Amino acid sequence: MNLSTPGTGGAASRVDAAPQDAYNLPLPFGLHRLTQALNALGTLMIIGLMLLINADIVGRTGFDAPVRGVTELVSLSIVGIVFLQLADTLRCGRFTRADMLLDGLKRDRPVLAARLQALYHLLGALLMAVILWAAWPSLTESIASREYVGALGDFTAPVWPVRLMMLVGLSVTALTFVLLAVIDLQRGQRLAAKREHKR
Amino acid sequence: QQTIKLTAAGGHPPVFLWVKLLDEFYIPEVDKRLAAAGGKHKVEWTKAWGGTLIKIGAESKGISDGVADFGFVGTLFEAAKFPMQNVSYVAPFGTDNLGAVGSIVADMQKKIPAMGDTWTKNGLVYLGGTALDTYHLWTNFPVKSIDDLKGKKISAPGPSANWVKNTGAVAVAGSLPTYYEDIKSGVSNGAITFSTGAWGAKLHEVAPYVTKVNFGSMYAGAVVMNKRRFDSLPPEVQQVFREVGLEYDKRFAEAQRSTADALLQKMAAAGATVSELPAAERQRWADTIPNVAQTWATDLQGKGAPGTEILKAYMEGLKKSGAQLPRDWSVK
Amino acid sequence: MSATTVAVLSLVLMLLLIWGGLHVAVVLGLVSFVGVWIIRDDIGVAANLLAQASSDAIASHIFGVVPLFVLTGFLVARADIGKDAFEVANQLFRRLRGGLGVATVASNAVFAAITGISIASAAVFTRVAVPQMMRFGYQPKFAVGVVAGSSVLGMLIPPSLLMILYGFLANQSVGDLFTAGIVPGLLLASAFAIGIVLAAYFKPSMVYAGGEMPVPDGEDMSPLTMALKLVPIVLMIGGVLGGLYGGLFTATEAGAVGAALALLIAVLRRKLTARSFWEVLTETGHVTVAVSFLIICASIYTRMLAMSGMPQFLMELISHAGFGPFAFLLVYVFIIILLGTVIDSSSILLIVLPLMLPIAEQFGMNLIWFGVVTVVAVEIGLLTPPFGLSAYVVKSSLNDPRITLGDIFRGTGPFTLIMVAVLLLLMAFPALSLVLL
Ligand code: NA
Ligand code: NA
C-alpha cells in the first residue's frame, strides 16, 4: 500500500545524507551570468512572438492589414529560442531524466554517484560537440548564400541570425556540461575525503 | 554481382505524385533495367518518405550531406538555394501545360550554365524535374471578376501572396494542410492552389466556388542523387538512372495533368461550381499585380546570376509553347 | 552488423541508459549517432543527421506556438485563475469521490477544443490542476496521472493536429475526421471519469494521499462567491473559444491570444509584478526548451530508425502476411502501440500509413473510422515509457524532485489501460466514431 507521498522519504533522507547534485549552483568563472543572459534573450523572443501573432490577428481582422511573414518568423524563431535557452535550462537541472538509479546511489554510494554524474555530463558535452561540429558550416553557408525565409516581393527575413543563435547556444551548452562535470568531480573528491576522514 | 546500397528519401508522403512515382515507378524501373542488363549490379533500397528522414525544405541538404542518397528536392520550398528554378512563381499567368513548363525549365538548365550548375554546386546530380498542375482559385463566394475579391482574405503563402497584391484582397499565410480549417472557420475566404493539392485538402467542401484563373503550372522540383555517390557508381548504372529520369519526367507530366482534369470534374460532381475566369478578367488581373519578376531578376543580377536572361528565356519558352500570355514579365 | 540488428541493439542500449539516469535527450541523440555511424560506416553522415534534425525538427509554425500555450498555463496558475476555478470545483464535487480528478478530466476536454496538440494540455494542467489536487488531499502520483492521461484528449477532440495529418495522408475530409473524433473523445473522457470515481471508491489509497477521502471541512462558499471566482476562467475560455470558432484566429494562433488574455487578467487582478512576470517567462522558456530538445532528439532517433529500414521492414511483413480484416486490425494497432513506446506521434503516422492504408482500403474499411482508431492508438504512445511525451511534459512543467519520472509513468498506467479498453470498443463498434456523420 502506498500511503505516503511518493519520493518524500527520499527527499527527506537526501537532505541529511545525500549530497546535492551540481544543478542550480553558480558556474565557475561566473559563467552562469552568460547562460542567464542568453536565456533572457530567448525570453524576450517569446514575448515578441506573442505580440507579433496578436498584432497579426488584430491587423488582419480589424484593418485588412495582416503582419506579413508571421508564420515564417514563428517557425524560425522557435529554433533560436530553444538553443539560446538550452544552457540555462541545463544549468537549472531541467533536462528530463529518470532518477531512480541515481537517487539510490546518492544514498548508498555518494562518491560513485557524483562520478557517474560527471560521466553523464561529459557525454552530454560530447553530444553538443558532435552537433556543433556538423552544424558549424551552416552559418557560413547561410551568410554566403544569403539564405532567407519568405518570398521575394512580399516578405523576406535572413536566416543567419538563427543559425548563429544555434551555434552560440550549442557552444555554451557544451561548456556548461563540462563545468557541471567539473563540479561533480570536485564534489566526488570532497565526499571521498570526508569518507577517509571518518575512517 | 555487385550490390549497391541506396537510401531514397523525400519530405512529402507518397500521396503526392512526385513521391508516389519515385516509389512505384522510378525505383522498380531501375531494378528492372539493371536486371535486364544481365544483373551485374543490383540496388538494395532503403526507402523513407514523408519526412521521416529528411524534411521538406531541407531535402537538398539532406541528400548532399549523404543522409539520403537519392530523392526528391522541392525547389519551391528552397527558394533561397534554387532561386533560378523558381522563375515560374515570379512569372504567373503562364500556361496550364505542365509538360511544357517542365521541358522549358529543363531546356534552360541545359542552355544556361549558371542555372544547370545550381545542382552540382549544391552537391547534387539532376535526374529529372517536375511541374505542378496550374494554380486556380478556391473560394466560398462566387468570383466572376477581379472586383469580387475586394476585402476578401485569401490563403496565399509565399510567392503566391504577390499574385493577389493590389487586387483588393488580403493575402493570408498558411499551407495546404491548414487551408481547410482556415476557410471553414473564416480566417480566410478562399485559397490559391493547384487542383491535385486542393483535392487532397478537400478544399471544395469549404470553398465550393472553383474559379479556373490559370495562374499557370509551376516548376516544383527535381529528382536528384548525391553527387559523390552518383560519381562512384559504374557508368552503366549511371546511364540507367539518367534514362529512367527522362521517362519519369514524361510519366509525371502525363499523370499529373490527367489527374488534375479528372479531379476538377470530381469536385464539380461533388457539388462544387467550377467556372473559368473570362479572358478579359484574367488580363485585368495580370495587369493589376506588381511585376515581381523584375525585382527577382535584379536581385539575382546583384548576386552575379543571369536573372534577366533566365526571365527572358522562360517567357520565350512559354510563347513558343503557344500559351495565352496576358503579360510579358520580362518587359519592365 | 545488419541495419536491423543496429536498430534492435539501439533500443536495448537506450532503455539501459535511460534507466541509468543519463538525460533522455542525450541518450536518444548519442545512441542514434552511434547507430547511424555503424549503419553508414561514415561518421560525417551521422553528425550531419544530428545537425540537420537540430535545425529543422521543431522549425514549424505549429510547434513555434508551444511556448505561448505553456505561458498561458503558467499565467493562469500565477493569476490564481486556475486556483479559483478548482476551489469552486472542489466545493461542487467535494461529496463525489475523486471529484477533482473528474473536474480535471472535464476541463481538459474543454481545453481540448482550443488546442490541437497534447503537449499544450499537459503543460497547462500540470501547473493548474496538480497543485490544486494535492492541496485538496489527492495523491501526487494520481494527480500527475490524471493530467498526463487526460492530455490525450487534446488531439482527439477537434481541432487536432494528428487528424489533419491523417486526413492528408489518407485523403479524407478533415472536417469529417474532426466530427468523428467528438464522440470517441467524450467517450474516453467519460471512461477516465468513471475510472477515477471507481478507484476512489474501491481503492482510495490510489487516489488520496491520506489513503481515504478527506472529510470535507470549511465553510460553504455562497453562490455569489462561486460565480465571482469563475468569472476570469469563463472570460478566458469564452474569449478563446469564441474567437476560434468565430473565425477571428486559427487554433495555432489561439495560444498567443490565450497568453495575452491571461496576462491581461493577471495584471487587472494585481497578481503580477514585473519580477514575477519575468519569473513566469523564464519558467516557460525552461519547460519549452526541455520538451523541445527532447523532441529534437526523438526526431534524431526516428531518422536513425528510418535509415535502418526497420519500420519499413515491419510494415512489409504485415502487408504480406495475409491476415484477415480483424487480425490485421489487431496487429496494426499492436504495432502502432509498440512504435509508440519510442517514436513520436506524427512520425508514426508517416511511417505506418503509406503501407497500411491500401490494406485497410482493400478490406473495405471506413477510412474515417480507421483514422479515429489510428489516432487513439498513436496517442497511447504519449503515455508509455520509455519515450512518453506527455509524461515528460508533466515532469518538466512540474519541476518537483519529489515526483519522479517513474511515479508519473506509474500514475498514467491506469489511464493507458483505460485508453486501450476504449480503443477496443472503438474497433468493435465503428458506429461510435461514425454516428455524427
Ligand atoms: Na483538440
Ligand atoms: Na511512448
Coordinates of N, CA and C in Angstrom, one line a residue, chain B residues 20-113:
Chain B
K20 N 5.1 9.4 -55.1 CA 4.4 8.1 -55.5 C 5.1 7.5 -56.7
L21 N 5.5 8.4 -57.7 CA 6.1 7.9 -58.9 C 7.5 7.4 -58.7
L22 N 8.2 8.0 -57.7 CA 9.5 7.5 -57.3 C 9.4 6.1 -56.8
D23 N 8.4 6.0 -55.9 CA 8.2 4.7 -55.2 C 7.7 3.6 -56.1
E24 N 6.8 4.0 -56.9 CA 6.1 2.9 -57.7 C 6.6 2.8 -59.2
F25 N 7.3 3.8 -59.6 CA 7.9 3.7 -61.0 C 9.4 3.7 -61.0
Y26 N 10.0 4.8 -60.5 CA 11.4 5.0 -60.7 C 12.3 3.9 -60.1
I27 N 12.0 3.6 -58.9 CA 12.8 2.6 -58.2 C 12.7 1.2 -58.8
P28 N 11.4 0.7 -58.9 CA 11.3 -0.6 -59.6 C 11.8 -0.6 -61.0
E29 N 11.7 0.5 -61.7 CA 12.2 0.5 -63.1 C 13.7 0.4 -63.2
V30 N 14.4 1.1 -62.2 CA 15.8 1.0 -62.2 C 16.2 -0.5 -61.9
D31 N 15.5 -1.1 -61.0 CA 15.8 -2.5 -60.6 C 15.6 -3.4 -61.9
K32 N 14.5 -3.1 -62.6 CA 14.1 -3.9 -63.7 C 15.2 -3.8 -64.8
R33 N 15.6 -2.6 -65.1 CA 16.6 -2.4 -66.2 C 17.9 -2.9 -65.8
L34 N 18.3 -2.9 -64.5 CA 19.6 -3.4 -64.1 C 19.6 -4.9 -64.3
A35 N 18.4 -5.5 -63.9 CA 18.3 -7.0 -64.0 C 18.3 -7.4 -65.5
A36 N 17.6 -6.6 -66.3 CA 17.6 -6.9 -67.8 C 18.9 -6.8 -68.4
A37 N 19.8 -5.9 -67.8 CA 21.1 -5.7 -68.4 C 22.1 -6.8 -68.0
G38 N 21.6 -7.9 -67.4 CA 22.4 -9.0 -67.1 C 22.6 -9.2 -65.6
G39 N 22.1 -8.3 -64.8 CA 22.1 -8.4 -63.3 C 23.5 -8.3 -62.7
K40 N 24.4 -7.6 -63.4 CA 25.7 -7.4 -62.9 C 25.7 -6.6 -61.6
H41 N 24.7 -5.6 -61.6 CA 24.6 -4.7 -60.5 C 23.2 -4.8 -59.9
K42 N 23.1 -4.7 -58.6 CA 21.8 -4.8 -58.0 C 21.7 -3.7 -56.9
V43 N 20.6 -2.9 -56.9 CA 20.5 -1.9 -55.8 C 19.6 -2.4 -54.7
E44 N 20.2 -2.2 -53.5 CA 19.4 -2.6 -52.3 C 18.9 -1.3 -51.7
W45 N 17.6 -1.1 -51.8 CA 17.0 0.2 -51.4 C 16.5 0.2 -49.9
T46 N 16.7 1.4 -49.3 CA 16.0 1.7 -48.1 C 15.2 2.9 -48.4
K47 N 13.9 2.9 -48.1 CA 13.0 4.0 -48.5 C 12.5 4.7 -47.3
A48 N 12.5 6.0 -47.3 CA 12.0 6.8 -46.2 C 11.3 8.0 -46.7
W49 N 10.0 7.9 -47.0 CA 9.2 9.1 -47.5 C 8.6 9.8 -46.3
G50 N 7.9 10.9 -46.7 CA 7.1 11.6 -45.7 C 7.9 12.4 -44.6
G51 N 9.1 12.7 -44.9 CA 9.9 13.5 -43.9 C 10.4 12.7 -42.7
T52 N 10.3 11.3 -42.8 CA 10.8 10.5 -41.7 C 12.4 10.6 -41.7
L53 N 13.0 10.9 -42.8 CA 14.5 11.0 -42.8 C 14.9 12.4 -43.1
I54 N 14.3 13.0 -44.1 CA 14.7 14.4 -44.4 C 13.4 15.2 -44.6
K55 N 13.4 16.4 -44.1 CA 12.2 17.3 -44.1 C 12.0 18.1 -45.3
I56 N 10.8 18.5 -45.7 CA 10.5 19.4 -46.7 C 11.3 20.7 -46.4
G57 N 12.0 21.3 -47.4 CA 12.8 22.5 -47.2 C 14.2 22.2 -46.8
A58 N 14.5 21.0 -46.5 CA 15.9 20.6 -46.1 C 16.3 19.4 -47.0
E59 N 15.5 19.1 -48.0 CA 15.8 17.9 -48.8 C 17.2 18.0 -49.5
S60 N 17.5 19.2 -50.1 CA 18.7 19.2 -50.8 C 19.9 19.1 -49.9
K61 N 19.8 19.6 -48.7 CA 20.9 19.5 -47.8 C 21.0 18.0 -47.3
G62 N 19.9 17.4 -47.0 CA 19.9 16.0 -46.6 C 20.6 15.1 -47.6
I63 N 20.3 15.4 -48.9 CA 20.8 14.5 -49.9 C 22.3 14.8 -50.2
S64 N 22.6 16.1 -50.1 CA 24.0 16.5 -50.4 C 24.9 16.1 -49.2
D65 N 24.4 16.1 -48.0 CA 25.1 15.7 -46.8 C 25.3 14.1 -46.8
G66 N 24.5 13.4 -47.6 CA 24.6 12.0 -47.6 C 23.7 11.3 -46.6
V67 N 22.8 12.1 -45.9 CA 21.9 11.5 -45.0 C 21.0 10.5 -45.8
A68 N 20.6 11.0 -47.0 CA 19.9 10.1 -48.0 C 20.8 10.2 -49.3
D69 N 20.7 9.2 -50.2 CA 21.5 9.2 -51.4 C 20.7 9.7 -52.6
F70 N 19.4 9.5 -52.5 CA 18.6 9.7 -53.7 C 17.2 10.2 -53.3
G71 N 16.6 11.1 -54.0 CA 15.3 11.5 -53.6 C 14.8 12.7 -54.4
F72 N 13.7 13.3 -53.8 CA 13.1 14.5 -54.5 C 13.4 15.8 -53.7
V73 N 13.8 16.8 -54.4 CA 14.1 18.1 -53.8 C 13.0 19.1 -54.3
G74 N 12.2 19.6 -53.4 CA 11.2 20.6 -53.8 C 11.8 21.9 -53.8
T75 N 12.1 22.4 -55.0 CA 12.8 23.7 -55.2 C 11.9 24.8 -54.7
L76 N 10.6 24.6 -54.8 CA 9.6 25.5 -54.3 C 9.8 25.9 -52.9
F77 N 10.2 24.9 -52.1 CA 10.4 25.1 -50.6 C 11.9 25.5 -50.3
E78 N 12.7 25.6 -51.3 CA 14.1 26.0 -51.1 C 14.4 27.2 -52.0
A79 N 13.6 28.2 -52.0 CA 13.7 29.3 -53.0 C 15.1 30.0 -52.8
A80 N 15.6 30.0 -51.6 CA 16.9 30.7 -51.4 C 18.1 30.0 -52.1
K81 N 18.0 28.7 -52.1 CA 19.0 27.8 -52.7 C 18.8 27.7 -54.2
F82 N 17.6 27.6 -54.7 CA 17.3 27.4 -56.1 C 16.5 28.6 -56.6
P83 N 17.0 29.8 -56.6 CA 16.2 30.9 -57.0 C 15.8 30.9 -58.5
M84 N 16.8 30.4 -59.3 CA 16.5 30.4 -60.7 C 15.5 29.4 -61.1
Q85 N 15.4 28.2 -60.4 CA 14.4 27.2 -60.7 C 13.0 27.7 -60.3
N86 N 12.9 28.8 -59.6 CA 11.6 29.3 -59.1 C 11.1 30.4 -60.0
V87 N 11.7 30.5 -61.2 CA 11.3 31.6 -62.1 C 9.7 31.6 -62.4
S88 N 9.1 30.4 -62.5 CA 7.7 30.3 -62.8 C 6.9 31.0 -61.8
Y89 N 7.3 31.0 -60.5 CA 6.5 31.6 -59.4 C 6.5 33.1 -59.5
V90 N 7.5 33.7 -60.1 CA 7.5 35.2 -60.2 C 6.9 35.6 -61.6
A91 N 6.6 34.6 -62.4 CA 6.0 34.9 -63.7 C 4.7 34.2 -63.9
P92 N 3.7 34.6 -63.1 CA 2.4 33.8 -63.2 C 1.6 34.1 -64.4
F93 N 0.4 33.6 -64.5 CA -0.4 33.7 -65.7 C 0.3 33.1 -66.9
G94 N 1.0 32.0 -66.7 CA 1.7 31.3 -67.8 C 0.8 30.3 -68.5
T95 N 1.2 29.1 -68.5 CA 0.5 28.0 -69.2 C -0.1 27.0 -68.3
D96 N -1.2 26.3 -68.7 CA -1.7 25.2 -67.9 C -1.0 23.9 -68.4
N97 N -0.2 24.0 -69.4 CA 0.5 22.8 -69.9 C 1.8 22.5 -69.1
L98 N 1.6 21.6 -68.1 CA 2.7 21.4 -67.2 C 3.9 20.7 -67.8
G99 N 3.6 19.9 -68.8 CA 4.7 19.3 -69.5 C 5.6 20.4 -70.2
A100 N 4.9 21.4 -70.7 CA 5.7 22.5 -71.3 C 6.6 23.2 -70.3
V101 N 6.0 23.5 -69.1 CA 6.9 24.2 -68.1 C 8.1 23.3 -67.7
G102 N 7.8 22.0 -67.5 CA 8.9 21.1 -67.2 C 10.0 21.1 -68.3
S103 N 9.6 21.0 -69.6 CA 10.6 21.0 -70.6 C 11.3 22.3 -70.8
I104 N 10.5 23.4 -70.6 CA 11.1 24.8 -70.8 C 12.3 24.9 -69.7
V105 N 12.0 24.6 -68.5 CA 13.0 24.7 -67.4 C 14.1 23.7 -67.7
A106 N 13.8 22.5 -68.1 CA 14.9 21.5 -68.3 C 15.8 22.0 -69.4
D107 N 15.2 22.6 -70.5 CA 15.9 23.2 -71.6 C 16.8 24.3 -71.1
M108 N 16.3 25.2 -70.3 CA 17.0 26.4 -69.8 C 18.2 25.9 -68.9
Q109 N 18.0 24.8 -68.2 CA 19.1 24.3 -67.3 C 20.2 23.8 -68.2
K110 N 19.9 23.3 -69.4 CA 21.0 22.8 -70.3 C 21.7 24.0 -71.0
K111 N 20.9 25.0 -71.4 CA 21.4 26.1 -72.2 C 22.1 27.2 -71.3
I112 N 21.6 27.4 -70.1 CA 22.1 28.5 -69.3 C 23.0 27.8 -68.2
P113 N 24.3 27.8 -68.3 CA 25.1 27.0 -67.4 C 24.9 27.4 -65.9

